[in-house]
mmCIF file of C-alpha atoms and ligand atoms in Angstrom:
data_model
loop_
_atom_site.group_PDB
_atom_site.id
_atom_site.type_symbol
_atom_site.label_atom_id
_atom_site.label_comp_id
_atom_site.label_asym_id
_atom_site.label_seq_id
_atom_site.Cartn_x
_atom_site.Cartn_y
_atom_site.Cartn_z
ATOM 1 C CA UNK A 1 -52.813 197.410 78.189
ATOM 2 C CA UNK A 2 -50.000 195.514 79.881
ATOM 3 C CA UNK A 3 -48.062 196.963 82.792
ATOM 4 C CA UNK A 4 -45.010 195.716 84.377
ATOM 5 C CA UNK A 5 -44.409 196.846 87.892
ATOM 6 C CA UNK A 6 -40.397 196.697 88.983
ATOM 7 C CA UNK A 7 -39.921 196.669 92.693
ATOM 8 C CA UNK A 8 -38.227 195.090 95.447
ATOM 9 C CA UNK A 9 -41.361 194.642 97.586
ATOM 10 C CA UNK A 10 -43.802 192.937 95.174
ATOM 11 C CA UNK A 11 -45.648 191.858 98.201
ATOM 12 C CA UNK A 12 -47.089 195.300 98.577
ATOM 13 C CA UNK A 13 -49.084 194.386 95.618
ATOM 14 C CA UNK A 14 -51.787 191.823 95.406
ATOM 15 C CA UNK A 15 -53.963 193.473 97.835
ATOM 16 C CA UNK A 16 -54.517 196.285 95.061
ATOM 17 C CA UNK A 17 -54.560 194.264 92.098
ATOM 18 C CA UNK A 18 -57.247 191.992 93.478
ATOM 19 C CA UNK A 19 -59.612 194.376 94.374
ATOM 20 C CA UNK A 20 -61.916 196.871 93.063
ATOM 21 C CA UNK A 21 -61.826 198.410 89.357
ATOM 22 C CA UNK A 22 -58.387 197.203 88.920
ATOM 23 C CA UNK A 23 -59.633 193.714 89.442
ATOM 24 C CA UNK A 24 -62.390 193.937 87.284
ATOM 25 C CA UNK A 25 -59.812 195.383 84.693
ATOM 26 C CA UNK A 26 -57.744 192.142 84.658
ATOM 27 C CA UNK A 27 -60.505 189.621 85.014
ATOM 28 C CA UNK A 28 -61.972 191.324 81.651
ATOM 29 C CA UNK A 29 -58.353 191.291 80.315
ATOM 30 C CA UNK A 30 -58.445 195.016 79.463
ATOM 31 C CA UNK A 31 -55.473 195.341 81.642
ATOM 32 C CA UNK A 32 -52.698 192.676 82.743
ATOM 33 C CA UNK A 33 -50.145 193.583 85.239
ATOM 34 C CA UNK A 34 -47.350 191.666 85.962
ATOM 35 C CA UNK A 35 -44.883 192.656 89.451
ATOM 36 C CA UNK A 36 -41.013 191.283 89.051
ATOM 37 C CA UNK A 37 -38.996 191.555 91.884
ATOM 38 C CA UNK A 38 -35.953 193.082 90.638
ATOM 39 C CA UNK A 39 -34.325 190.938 93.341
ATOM 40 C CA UNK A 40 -34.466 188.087 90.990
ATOM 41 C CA UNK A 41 -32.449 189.610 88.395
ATOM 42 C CA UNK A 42 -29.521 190.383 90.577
ATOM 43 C CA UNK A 43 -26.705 187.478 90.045
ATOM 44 C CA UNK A 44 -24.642 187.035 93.066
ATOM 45 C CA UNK A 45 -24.785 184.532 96.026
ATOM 46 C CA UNK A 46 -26.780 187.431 98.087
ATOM 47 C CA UNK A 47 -28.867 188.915 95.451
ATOM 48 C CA UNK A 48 -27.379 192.599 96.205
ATOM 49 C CA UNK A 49 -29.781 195.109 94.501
ATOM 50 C CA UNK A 50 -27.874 198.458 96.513
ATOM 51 C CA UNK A 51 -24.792 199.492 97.191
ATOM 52 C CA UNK A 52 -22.974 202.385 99.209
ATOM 53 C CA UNK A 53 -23.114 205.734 97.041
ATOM 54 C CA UNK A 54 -19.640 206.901 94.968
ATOM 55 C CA UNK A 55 -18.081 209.566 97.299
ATOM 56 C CA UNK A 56 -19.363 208.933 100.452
ATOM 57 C CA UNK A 57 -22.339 209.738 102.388
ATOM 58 C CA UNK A 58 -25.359 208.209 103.958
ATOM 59 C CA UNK A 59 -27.920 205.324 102.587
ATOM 60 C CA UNK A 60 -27.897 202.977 99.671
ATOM 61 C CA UNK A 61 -28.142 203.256 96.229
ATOM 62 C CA UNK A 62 -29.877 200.940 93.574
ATOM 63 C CA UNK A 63 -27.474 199.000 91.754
ATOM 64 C CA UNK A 64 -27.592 199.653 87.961
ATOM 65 C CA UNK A 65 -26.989 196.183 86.423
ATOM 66 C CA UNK A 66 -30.910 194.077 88.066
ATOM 67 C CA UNK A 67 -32.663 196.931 86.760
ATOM 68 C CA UNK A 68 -31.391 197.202 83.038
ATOM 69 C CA UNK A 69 -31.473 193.621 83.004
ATOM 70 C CA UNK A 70 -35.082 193.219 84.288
ATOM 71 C CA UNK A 71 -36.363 195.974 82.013
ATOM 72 C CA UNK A 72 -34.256 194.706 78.636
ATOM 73 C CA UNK A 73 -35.768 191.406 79.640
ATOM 74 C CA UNK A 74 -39.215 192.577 79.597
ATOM 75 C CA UNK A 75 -38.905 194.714 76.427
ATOM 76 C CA UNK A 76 -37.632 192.025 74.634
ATOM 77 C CA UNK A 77 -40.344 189.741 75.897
ATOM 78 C CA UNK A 78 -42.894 192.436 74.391
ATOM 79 C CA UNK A 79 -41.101 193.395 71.025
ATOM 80 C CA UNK A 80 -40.179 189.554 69.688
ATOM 81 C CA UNK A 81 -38.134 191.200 67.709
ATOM 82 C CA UNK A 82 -40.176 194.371 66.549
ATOM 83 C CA UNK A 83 -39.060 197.590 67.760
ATOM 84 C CA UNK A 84 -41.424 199.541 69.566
ATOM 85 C CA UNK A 85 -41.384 202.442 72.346
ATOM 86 C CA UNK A 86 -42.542 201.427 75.600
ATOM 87 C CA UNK A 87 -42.564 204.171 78.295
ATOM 88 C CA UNK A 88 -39.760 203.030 80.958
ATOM 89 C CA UNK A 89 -40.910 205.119 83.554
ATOM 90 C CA UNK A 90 -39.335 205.752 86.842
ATOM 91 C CA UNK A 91 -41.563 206.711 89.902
ATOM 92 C CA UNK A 92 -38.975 209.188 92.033
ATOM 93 C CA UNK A 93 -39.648 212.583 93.721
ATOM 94 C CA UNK A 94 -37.837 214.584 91.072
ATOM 95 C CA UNK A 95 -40.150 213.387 87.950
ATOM 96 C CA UNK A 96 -42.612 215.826 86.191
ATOM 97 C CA UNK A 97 -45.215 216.227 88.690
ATOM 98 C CA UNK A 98 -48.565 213.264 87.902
ATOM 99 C CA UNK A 99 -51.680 215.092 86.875
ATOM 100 C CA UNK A 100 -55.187 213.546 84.989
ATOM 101 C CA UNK A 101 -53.066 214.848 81.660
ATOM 102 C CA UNK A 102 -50.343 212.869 82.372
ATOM 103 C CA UNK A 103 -52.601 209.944 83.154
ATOM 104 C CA UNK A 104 -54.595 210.204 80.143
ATOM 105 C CA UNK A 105 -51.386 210.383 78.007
ATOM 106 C CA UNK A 106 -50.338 207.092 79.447
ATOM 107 C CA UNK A 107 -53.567 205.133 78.840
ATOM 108 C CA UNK A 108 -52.899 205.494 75.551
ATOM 109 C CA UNK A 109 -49.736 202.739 75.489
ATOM 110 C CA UNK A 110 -50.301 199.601 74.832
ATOM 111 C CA UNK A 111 -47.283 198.913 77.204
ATOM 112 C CA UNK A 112 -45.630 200.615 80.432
ATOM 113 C CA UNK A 113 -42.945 199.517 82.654
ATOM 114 C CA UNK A 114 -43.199 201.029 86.253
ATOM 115 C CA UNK A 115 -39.983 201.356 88.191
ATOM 116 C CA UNK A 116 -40.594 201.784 91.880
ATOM 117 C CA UNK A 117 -37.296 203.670 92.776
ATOM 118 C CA UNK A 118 -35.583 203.197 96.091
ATOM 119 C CA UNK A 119 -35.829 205.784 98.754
ATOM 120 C CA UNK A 120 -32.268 206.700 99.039
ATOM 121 C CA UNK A 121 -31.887 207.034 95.301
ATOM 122 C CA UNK A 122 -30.855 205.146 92.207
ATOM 123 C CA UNK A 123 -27.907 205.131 89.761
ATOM 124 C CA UNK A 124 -27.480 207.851 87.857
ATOM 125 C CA UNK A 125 -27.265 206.064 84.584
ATOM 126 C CA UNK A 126 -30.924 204.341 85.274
ATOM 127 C CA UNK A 127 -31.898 207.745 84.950
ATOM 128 C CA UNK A 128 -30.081 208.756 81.964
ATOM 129 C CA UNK A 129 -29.715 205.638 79.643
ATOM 130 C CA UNK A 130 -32.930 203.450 80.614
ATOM 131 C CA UNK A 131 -35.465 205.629 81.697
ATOM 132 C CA UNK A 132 -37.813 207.205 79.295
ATOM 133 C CA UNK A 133 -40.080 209.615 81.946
ATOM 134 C CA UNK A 134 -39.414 210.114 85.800
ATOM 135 C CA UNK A 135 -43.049 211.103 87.712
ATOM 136 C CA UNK A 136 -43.580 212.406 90.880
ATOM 137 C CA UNK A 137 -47.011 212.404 92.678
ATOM 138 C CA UNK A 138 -46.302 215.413 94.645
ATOM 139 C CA UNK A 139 -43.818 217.356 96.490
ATOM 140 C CA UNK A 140 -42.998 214.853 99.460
ATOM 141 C CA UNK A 141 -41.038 211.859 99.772
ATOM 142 C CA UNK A 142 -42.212 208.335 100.163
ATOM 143 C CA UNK A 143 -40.109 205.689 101.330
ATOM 144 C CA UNK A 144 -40.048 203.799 97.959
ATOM 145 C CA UNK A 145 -41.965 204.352 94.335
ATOM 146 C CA UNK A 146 -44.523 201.537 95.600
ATOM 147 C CA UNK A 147 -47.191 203.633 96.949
ATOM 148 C CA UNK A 148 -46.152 206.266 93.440
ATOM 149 C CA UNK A 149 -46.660 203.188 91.067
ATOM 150 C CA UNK A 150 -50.010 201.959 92.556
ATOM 151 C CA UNK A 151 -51.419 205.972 92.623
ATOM 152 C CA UNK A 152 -50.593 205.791 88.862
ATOM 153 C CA UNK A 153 -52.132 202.599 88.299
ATOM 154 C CA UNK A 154 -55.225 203.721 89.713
ATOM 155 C CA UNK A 155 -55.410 206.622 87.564
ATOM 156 C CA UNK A 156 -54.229 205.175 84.142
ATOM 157 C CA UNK A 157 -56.319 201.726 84.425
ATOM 158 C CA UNK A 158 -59.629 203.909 84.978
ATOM 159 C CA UNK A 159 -59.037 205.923 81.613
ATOM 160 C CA UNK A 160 -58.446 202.716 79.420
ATOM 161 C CA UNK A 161 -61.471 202.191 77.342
ATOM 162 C CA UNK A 162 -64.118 199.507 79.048
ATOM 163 C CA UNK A 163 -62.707 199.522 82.412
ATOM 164 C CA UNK A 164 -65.336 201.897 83.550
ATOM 165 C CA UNK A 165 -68.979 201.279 83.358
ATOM 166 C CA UNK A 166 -71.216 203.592 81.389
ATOM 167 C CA UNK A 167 -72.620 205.098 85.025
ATOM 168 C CA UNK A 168 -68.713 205.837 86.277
ATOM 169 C CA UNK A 169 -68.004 207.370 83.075
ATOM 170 C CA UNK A 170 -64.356 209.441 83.645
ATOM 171 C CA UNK A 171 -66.378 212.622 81.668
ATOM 172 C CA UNK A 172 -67.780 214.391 84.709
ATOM 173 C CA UNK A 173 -64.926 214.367 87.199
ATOM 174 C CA UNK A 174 -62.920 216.583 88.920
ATOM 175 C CA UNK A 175 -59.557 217.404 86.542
ATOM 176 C CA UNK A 176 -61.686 216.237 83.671
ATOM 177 C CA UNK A 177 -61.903 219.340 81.335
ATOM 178 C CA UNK A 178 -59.993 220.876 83.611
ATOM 179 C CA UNK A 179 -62.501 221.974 86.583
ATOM 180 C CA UNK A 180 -63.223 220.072 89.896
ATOM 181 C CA UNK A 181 -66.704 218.191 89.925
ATOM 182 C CA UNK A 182 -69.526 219.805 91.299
ATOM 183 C CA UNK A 183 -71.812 219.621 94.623
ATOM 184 C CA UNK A 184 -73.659 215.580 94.330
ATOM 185 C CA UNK A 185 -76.312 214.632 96.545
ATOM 186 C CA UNK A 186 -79.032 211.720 96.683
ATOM 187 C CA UNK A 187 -82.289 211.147 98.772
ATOM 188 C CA UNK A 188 -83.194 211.955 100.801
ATOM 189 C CA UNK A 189 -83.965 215.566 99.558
ATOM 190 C CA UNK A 190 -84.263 216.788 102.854
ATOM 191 C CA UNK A 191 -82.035 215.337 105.845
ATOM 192 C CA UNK A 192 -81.911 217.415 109.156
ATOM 193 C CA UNK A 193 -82.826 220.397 108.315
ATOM 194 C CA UNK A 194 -80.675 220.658 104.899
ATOM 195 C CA UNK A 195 -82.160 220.875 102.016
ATOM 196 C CA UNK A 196 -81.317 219.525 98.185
ATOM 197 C CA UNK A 197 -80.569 222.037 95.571
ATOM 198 C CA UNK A 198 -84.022 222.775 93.874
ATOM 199 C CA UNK A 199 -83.278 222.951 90.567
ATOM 200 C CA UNK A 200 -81.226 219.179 90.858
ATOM 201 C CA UNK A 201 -84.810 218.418 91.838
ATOM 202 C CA UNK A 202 -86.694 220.258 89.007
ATOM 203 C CA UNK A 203 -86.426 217.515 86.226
ATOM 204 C CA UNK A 204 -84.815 220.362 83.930
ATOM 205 C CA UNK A 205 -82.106 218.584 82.638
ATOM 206 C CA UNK A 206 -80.744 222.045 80.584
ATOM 207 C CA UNK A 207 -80.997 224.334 84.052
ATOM 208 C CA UNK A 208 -79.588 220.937 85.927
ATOM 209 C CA UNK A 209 -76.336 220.899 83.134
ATOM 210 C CA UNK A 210 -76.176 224.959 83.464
ATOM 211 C CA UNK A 211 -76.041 224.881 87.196
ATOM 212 C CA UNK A 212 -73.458 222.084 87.559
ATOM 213 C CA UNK A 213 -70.989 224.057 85.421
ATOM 214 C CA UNK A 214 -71.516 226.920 87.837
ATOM 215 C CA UNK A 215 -70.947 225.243 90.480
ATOM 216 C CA UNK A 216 -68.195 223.410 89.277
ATOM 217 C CA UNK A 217 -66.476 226.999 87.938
ATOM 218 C CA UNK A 218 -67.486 228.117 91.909
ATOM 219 C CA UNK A 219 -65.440 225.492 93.479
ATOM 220 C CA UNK A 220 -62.301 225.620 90.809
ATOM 221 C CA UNK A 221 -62.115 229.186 91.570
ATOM 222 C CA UNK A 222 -62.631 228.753 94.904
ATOM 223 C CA UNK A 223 -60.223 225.896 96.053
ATOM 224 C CA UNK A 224 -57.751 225.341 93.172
ATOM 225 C CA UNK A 225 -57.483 228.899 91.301
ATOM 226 C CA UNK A 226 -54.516 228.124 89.645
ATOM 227 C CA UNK A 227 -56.325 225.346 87.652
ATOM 228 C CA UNK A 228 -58.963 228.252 86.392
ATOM 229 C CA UNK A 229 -56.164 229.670 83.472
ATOM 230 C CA UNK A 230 -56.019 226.244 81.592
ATOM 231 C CA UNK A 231 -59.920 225.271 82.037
ATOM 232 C CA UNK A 232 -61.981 224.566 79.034
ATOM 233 C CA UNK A 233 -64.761 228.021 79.575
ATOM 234 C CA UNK A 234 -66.814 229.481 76.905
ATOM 235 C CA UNK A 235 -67.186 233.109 76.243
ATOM 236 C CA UNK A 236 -70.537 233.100 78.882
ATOM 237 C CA UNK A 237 -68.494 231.079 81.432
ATOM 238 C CA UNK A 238 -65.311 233.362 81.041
ATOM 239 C CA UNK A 239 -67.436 236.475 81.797
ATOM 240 C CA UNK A 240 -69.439 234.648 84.688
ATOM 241 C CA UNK A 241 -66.148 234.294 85.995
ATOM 242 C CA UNK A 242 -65.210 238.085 85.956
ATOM 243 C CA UNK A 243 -68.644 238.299 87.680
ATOM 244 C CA UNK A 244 -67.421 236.471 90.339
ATOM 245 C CA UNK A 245 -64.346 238.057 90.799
ATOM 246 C CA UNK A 246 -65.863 241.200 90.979
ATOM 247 C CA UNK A 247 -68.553 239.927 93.792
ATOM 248 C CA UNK A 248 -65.000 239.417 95.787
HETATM 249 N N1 ADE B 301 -40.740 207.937 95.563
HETATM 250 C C1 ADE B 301 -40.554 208.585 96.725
HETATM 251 N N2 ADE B 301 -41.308 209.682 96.798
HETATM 252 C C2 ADE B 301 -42.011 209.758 95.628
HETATM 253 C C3 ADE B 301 -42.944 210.666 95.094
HETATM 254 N N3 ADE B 301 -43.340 211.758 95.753
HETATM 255 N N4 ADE B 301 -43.444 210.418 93.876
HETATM 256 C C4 ADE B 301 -43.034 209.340 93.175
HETATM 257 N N5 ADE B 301 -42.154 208.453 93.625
HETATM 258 C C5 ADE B 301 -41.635 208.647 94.845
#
């Protein structure tokens, strides 16, 4: 997967990229990501990338024209002539709100562009004839879509195939199916005076699976209820989960 990261602060950046699973990612070339100052596609003497907003009123705006010209630049460095769709997305606190379904969808593109919007807003016709999908990672504002782009990195790079290791397999964590993970622990099996579950001791891998559903139905239903209506359950779980209720 290649991902091209739009901002005017590309020195928020390397820190990320050269560290951890996103690392690892690029140095086994299952992802590259390239930053572009959109700076350096705006043409006069000062490189102006704002400008004061149409009908007055406080803060700047991003300019239109370094934007569509860094992203047409980049899409027609990808296509060489072939037309394909390429998700042109635009990190701003009015998108669709980020979720693990969201970032599943998008590790399935071969290509994104990332466009780290400015805090005081952007052009109106970025938004409606550039764009392709506007994301939000949750109801508060951040001073730029830095901080937005990197949180979706994270999230996409670890669902592209190979970037995890068998052990940190994606399968049994929280949003995965739908349910928060449940209760981990290692040794030692008693610290304190707190014990380790005894059945995660038991060997019994069929009780171990059963009880780490429960648990993970528990916590779902405990912390996050609104997630419970769209998890995965079978016909046993749904009713364990009208037994729960009931306990209330
Ligand atoms: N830019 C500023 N705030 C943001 C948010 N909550 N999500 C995505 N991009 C943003």
């Amino acid at each position: 997967m290649k991902v091209y990261i739009l901002t005017l602060f590309p020195q928020m950046f390397p820190d990320l990229l050269g560290s951890g699973i996103l690392k690892r990612a690029s140095d086994r070339e299952l992802i590259e990501i390239t930053v572009r100052n959109i700076r350096d596609y705006a043409h006069d003497k000062h490189h102006t990338t704002d400008d004061y907003t149409y009908g007055g009123g406080a803060g700047m705006v991003l300019k239109p024209e370094p934007v569509f010209e860094a992203v047409e630049d980049i899409v027609s460095e990808i296509n060489n002539g072939i037309d394909i769709t390429i998700p042109v997305i635009l990190l701003t606190p009015q998108g669709r709100l980020f979720n693990q379904q969201i970032a599943t969808e998008l590790s399935g593109y071969n290509h994104l562009i990332l466009i780290c919007g400015h805090y005081e807003g952007v052009d109106e016709r970025i938004r409606e004839h550039l764009v392709t999908d506007e994301i939000s990672i949750g109801d508060y504002v951040l001073s730029g879509g830095e901080l937005a782009s990197m949180v979706l990195l994270d999230a996409v790079a670890r669902l592209v195939p190979g970037v995890l290791g068998s052990s940190e397999s994606a399968a049994d964590e929280s949003h995965t199916g739908g349910l928060l993970e449940y209760p981990q622990y290692t040794r030692p099996p008693e610290y304190r005076e707190w014990t380790v579950p005894e059945v995660l001791l038991s060997g019994n891998h069929a009780r171990i699976a059963q009880w780490r559903r429960e648990q993970s139905i528990i916590r779902t239903q405990e912390r996050r209820p609104e997630l419970m209506g769209k998890a995965d359950l079978s016909a046993r779980e749904k009713r364990f989960v009208e037994g729960l209720q009931k306990k209330k």
